[in-house]
Coordinates of N, CA, C and O in Angstrom, one line a residue:
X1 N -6.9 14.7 -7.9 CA -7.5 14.3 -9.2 C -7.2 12.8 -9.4 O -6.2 12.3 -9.0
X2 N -8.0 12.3 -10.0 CA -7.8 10.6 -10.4 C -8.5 10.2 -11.7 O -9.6 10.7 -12.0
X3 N -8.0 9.5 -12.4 CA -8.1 9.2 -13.6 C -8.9 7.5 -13.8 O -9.6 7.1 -12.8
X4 N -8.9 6.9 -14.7 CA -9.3 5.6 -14.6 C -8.4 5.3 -15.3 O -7.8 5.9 -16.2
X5 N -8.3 3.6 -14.8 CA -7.1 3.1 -15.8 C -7.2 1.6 -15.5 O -7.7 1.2 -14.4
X6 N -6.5 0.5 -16.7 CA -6.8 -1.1 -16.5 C -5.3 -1.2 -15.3 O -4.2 -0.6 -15.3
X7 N -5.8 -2.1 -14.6 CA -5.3 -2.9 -14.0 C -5.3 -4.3 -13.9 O -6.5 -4.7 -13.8
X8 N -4.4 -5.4 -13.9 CA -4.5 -6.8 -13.9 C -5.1 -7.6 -12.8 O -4.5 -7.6 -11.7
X9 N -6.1 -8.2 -12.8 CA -6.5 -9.2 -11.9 C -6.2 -10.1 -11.7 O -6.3 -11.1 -12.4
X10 N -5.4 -10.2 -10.3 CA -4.7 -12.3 -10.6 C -5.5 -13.3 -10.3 O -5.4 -14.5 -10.7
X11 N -6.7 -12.5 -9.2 CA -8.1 -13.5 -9.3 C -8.6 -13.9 -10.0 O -9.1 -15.0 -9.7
X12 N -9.0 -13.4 -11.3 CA -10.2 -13.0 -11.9 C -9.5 -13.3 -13.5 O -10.2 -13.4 -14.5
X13 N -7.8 -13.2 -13.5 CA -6.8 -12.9 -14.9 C -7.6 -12.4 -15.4 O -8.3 -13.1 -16.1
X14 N -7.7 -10.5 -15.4 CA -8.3 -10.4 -16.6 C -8.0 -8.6 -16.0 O -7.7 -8.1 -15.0
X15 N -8.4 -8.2 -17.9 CA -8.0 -6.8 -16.6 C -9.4 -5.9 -16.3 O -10.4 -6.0 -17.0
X16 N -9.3 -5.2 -15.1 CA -10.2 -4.5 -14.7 C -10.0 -3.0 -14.3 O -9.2 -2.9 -13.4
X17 N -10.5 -2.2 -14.6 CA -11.1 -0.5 -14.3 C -10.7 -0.3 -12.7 O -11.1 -0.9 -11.7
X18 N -9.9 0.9 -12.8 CA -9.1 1.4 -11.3 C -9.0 2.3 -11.6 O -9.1 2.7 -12.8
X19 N -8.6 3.2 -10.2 CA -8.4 4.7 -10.1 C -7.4 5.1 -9.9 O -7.0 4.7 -8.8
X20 N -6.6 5.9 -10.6 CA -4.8 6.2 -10.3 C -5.1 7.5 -9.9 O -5.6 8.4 -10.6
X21 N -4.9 7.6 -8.7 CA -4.8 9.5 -7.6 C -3.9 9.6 -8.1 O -3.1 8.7 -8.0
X22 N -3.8 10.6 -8.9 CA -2.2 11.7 -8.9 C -1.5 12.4 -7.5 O -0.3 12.6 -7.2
X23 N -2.7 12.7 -6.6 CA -2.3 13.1 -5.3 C -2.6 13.1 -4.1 O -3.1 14.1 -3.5
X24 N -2.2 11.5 -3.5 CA -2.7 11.4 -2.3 C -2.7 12.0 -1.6 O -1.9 12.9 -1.6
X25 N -3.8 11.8 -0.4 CA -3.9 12.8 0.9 C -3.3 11.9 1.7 O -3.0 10.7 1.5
X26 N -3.1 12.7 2.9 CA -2.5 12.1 3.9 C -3.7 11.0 4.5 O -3.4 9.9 4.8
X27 N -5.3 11.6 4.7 CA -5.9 11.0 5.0 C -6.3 9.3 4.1 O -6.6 8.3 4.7
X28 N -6.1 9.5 2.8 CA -6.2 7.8 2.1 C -4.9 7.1 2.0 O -4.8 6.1 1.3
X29 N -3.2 7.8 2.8 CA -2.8 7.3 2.9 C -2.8 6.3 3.9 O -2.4 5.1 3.8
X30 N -3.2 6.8 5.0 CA -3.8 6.0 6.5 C -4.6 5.3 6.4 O -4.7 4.5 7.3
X31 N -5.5 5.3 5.2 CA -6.7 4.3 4.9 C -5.6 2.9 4.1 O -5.6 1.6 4.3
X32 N -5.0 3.6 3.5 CA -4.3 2.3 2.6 C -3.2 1.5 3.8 O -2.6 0.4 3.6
X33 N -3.1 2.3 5.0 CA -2.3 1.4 5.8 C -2.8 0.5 6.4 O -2.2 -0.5 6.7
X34 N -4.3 0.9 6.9 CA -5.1 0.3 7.8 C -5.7 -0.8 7.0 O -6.1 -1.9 7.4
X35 N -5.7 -0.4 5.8 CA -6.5 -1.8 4.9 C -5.0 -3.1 4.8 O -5.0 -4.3 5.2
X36 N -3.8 -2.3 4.2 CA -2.7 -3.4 4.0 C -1.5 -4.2 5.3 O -0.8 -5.2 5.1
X37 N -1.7 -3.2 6.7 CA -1.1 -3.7 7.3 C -1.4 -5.1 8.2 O -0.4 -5.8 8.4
X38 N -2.2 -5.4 8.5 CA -3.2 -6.8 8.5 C -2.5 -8.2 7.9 O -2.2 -9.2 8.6
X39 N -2.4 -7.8 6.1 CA -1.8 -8.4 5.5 C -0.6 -8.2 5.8 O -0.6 -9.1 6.6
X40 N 0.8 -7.7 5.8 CA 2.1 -7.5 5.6 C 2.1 -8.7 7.2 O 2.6 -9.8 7.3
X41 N 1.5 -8.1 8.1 CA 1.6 -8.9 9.6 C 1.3 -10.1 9.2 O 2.3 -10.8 9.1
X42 N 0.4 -10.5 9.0 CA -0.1 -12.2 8.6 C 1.4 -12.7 8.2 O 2.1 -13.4 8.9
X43 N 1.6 -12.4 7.0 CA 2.5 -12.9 5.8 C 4.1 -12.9 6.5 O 4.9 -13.8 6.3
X44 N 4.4 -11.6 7.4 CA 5.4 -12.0 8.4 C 5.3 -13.1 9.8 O 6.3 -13.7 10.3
X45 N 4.2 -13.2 10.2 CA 3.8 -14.1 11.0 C 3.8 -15.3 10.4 O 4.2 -16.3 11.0
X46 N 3.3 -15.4 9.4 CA 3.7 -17.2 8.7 C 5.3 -17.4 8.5 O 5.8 -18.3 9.1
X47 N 5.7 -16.8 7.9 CA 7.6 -16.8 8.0 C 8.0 -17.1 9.1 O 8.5 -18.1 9.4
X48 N 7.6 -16.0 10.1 CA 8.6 -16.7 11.5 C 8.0 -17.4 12.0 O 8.4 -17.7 13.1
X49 N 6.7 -18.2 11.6 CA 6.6 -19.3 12.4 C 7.4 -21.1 11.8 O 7.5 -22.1 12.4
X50 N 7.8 -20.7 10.2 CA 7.8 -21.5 9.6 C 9.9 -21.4 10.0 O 10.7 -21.9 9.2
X51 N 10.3 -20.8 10.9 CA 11.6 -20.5 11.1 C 12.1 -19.0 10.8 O 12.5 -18.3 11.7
X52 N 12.1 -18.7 10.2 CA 13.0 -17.1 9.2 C 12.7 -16.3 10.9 O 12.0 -16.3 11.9
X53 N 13.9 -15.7 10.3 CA 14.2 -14.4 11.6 C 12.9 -13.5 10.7 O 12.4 -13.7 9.6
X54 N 12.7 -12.4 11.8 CA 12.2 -11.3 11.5 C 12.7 -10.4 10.6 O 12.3 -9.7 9.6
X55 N 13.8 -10.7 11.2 CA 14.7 -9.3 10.0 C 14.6 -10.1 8.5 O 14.0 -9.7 7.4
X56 N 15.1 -11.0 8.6 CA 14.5 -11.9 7.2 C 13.2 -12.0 6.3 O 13.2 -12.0 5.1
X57 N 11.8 -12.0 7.5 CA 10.9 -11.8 6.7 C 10.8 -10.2 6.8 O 9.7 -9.9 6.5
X58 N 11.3 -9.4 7.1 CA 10.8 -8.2 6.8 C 11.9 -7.7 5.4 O 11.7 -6.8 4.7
X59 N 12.7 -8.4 5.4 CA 13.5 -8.2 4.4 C 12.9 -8.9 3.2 O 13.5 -8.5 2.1
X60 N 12.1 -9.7 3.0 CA 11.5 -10.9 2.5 C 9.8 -9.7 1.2 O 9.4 -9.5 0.0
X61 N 9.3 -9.5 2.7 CA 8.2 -9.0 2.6 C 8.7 -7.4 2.0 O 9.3 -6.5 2.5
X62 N 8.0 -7.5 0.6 CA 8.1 -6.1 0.3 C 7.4 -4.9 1.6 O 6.9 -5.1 2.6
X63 N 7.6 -3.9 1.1 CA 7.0 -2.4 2.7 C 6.6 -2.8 3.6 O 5.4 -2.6 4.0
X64 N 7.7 -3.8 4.4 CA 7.1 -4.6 5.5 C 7.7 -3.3 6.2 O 6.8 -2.7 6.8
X65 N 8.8 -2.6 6.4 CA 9.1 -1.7 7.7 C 8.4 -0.2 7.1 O 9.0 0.8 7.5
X66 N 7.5 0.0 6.4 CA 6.6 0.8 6.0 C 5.8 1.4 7.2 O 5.3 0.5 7.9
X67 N 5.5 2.8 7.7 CA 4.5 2.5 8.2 C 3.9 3.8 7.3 O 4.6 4.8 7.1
X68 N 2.5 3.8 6.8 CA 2.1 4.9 5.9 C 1.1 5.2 6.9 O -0.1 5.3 6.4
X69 N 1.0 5.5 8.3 CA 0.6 6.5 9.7 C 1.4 7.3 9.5 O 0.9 8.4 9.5
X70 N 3.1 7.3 9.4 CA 3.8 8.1 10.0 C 4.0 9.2 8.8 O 4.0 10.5 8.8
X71 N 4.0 8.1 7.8 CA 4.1 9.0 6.5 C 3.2 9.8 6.1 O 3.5 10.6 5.3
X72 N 1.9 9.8 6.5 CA 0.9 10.7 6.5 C 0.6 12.1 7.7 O 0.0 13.1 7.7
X73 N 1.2 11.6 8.5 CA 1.6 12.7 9.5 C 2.4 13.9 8.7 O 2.0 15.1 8.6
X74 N 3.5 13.3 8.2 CA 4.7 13.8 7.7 C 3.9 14.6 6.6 O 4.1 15.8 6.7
X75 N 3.1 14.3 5.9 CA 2.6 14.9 4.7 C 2.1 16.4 5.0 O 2.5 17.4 4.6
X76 N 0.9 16.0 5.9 CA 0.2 17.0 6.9 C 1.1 18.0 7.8 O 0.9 19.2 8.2
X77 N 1.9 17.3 7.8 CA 2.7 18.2 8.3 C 3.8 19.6 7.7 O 4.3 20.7 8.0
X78 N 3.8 18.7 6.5 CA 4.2 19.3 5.4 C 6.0 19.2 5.2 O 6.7 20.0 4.6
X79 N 6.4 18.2 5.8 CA 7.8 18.1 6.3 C 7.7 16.6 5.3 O 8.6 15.9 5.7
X80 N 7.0 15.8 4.2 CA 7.2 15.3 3.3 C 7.0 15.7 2.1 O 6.0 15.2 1.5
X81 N 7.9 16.6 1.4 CA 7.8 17.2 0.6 C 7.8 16.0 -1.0 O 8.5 16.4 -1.9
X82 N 7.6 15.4 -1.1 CA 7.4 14.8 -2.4 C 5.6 14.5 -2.9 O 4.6 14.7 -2.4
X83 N 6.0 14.0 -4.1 CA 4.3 13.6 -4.6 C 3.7 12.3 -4.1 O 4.5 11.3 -4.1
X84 N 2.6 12.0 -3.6 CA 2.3 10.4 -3.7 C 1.3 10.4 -4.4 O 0.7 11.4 -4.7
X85 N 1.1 9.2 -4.9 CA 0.1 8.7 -6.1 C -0.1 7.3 -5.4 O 0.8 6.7 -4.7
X86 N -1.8 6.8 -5.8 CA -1.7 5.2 -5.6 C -2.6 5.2 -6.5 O -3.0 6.2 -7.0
X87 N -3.0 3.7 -6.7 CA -4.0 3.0 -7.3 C -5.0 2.5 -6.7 O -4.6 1.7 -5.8
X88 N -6.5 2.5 -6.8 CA -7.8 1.9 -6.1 C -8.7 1.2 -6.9 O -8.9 1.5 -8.0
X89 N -9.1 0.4 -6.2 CA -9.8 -0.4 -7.0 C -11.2 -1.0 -6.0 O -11.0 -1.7 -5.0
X90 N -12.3 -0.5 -6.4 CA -13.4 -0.8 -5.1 C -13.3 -0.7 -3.8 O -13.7 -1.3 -2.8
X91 N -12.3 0.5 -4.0 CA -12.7 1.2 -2.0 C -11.0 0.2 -1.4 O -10.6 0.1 -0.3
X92 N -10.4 -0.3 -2.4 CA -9.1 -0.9 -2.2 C -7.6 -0.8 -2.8 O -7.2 -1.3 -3.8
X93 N -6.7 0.3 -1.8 CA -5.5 0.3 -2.4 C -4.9 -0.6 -2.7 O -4.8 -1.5 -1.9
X94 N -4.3 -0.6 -3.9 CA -3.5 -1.8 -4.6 C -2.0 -1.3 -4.8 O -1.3 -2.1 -5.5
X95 N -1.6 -0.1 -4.3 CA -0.1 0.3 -4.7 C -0.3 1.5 -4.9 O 0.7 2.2 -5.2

């Protein structure tokens, strides 16, 4: 089930209309990995090139040792027993 709800734009400062899942699937958890892990890589590859250890930028980088593949396994599998919830916004997880 998902609801609609404002969320803040930092592009745009302003707020805009998004969808809060009460309960992710395992399958739009793997979608939200494949869309954000890209990014987390980039943003740790600029750190270590600019010096910082890895462990640094991954300490740096918020859910940089995240992997939401494995955690969707886990779901399906039924061996992660808690709730997930995110937020979307045009076919894009935002949290």
């Amino acid at each position: 089930m998902s609801q609609d709800i404002l969320i803040w734009e930092r592009s745009g400062q302003r707020l805009v209309i998004a969808s809060f899942h009460e309960d992710v699937t395992a399958e739009q958890m793997v979608q939200a990995e494949l869309q954000w892990k890209p990014h987390r890589d980039a943003a740790i590859e600029r750190l270590t090139s600019k010096g910082m250890t890895l462990r640094e930028a991954r300490r740096l980088i918020q859910h940089a040792r995240w992997d939401w593949i494995v955690k969707a396994q886990a779901l399906r599998e039924r061996t992660l027993d808690i709730r997930c919830f995110g937020i979307e916004r045009e076919d894009e997880w935002q949290g």
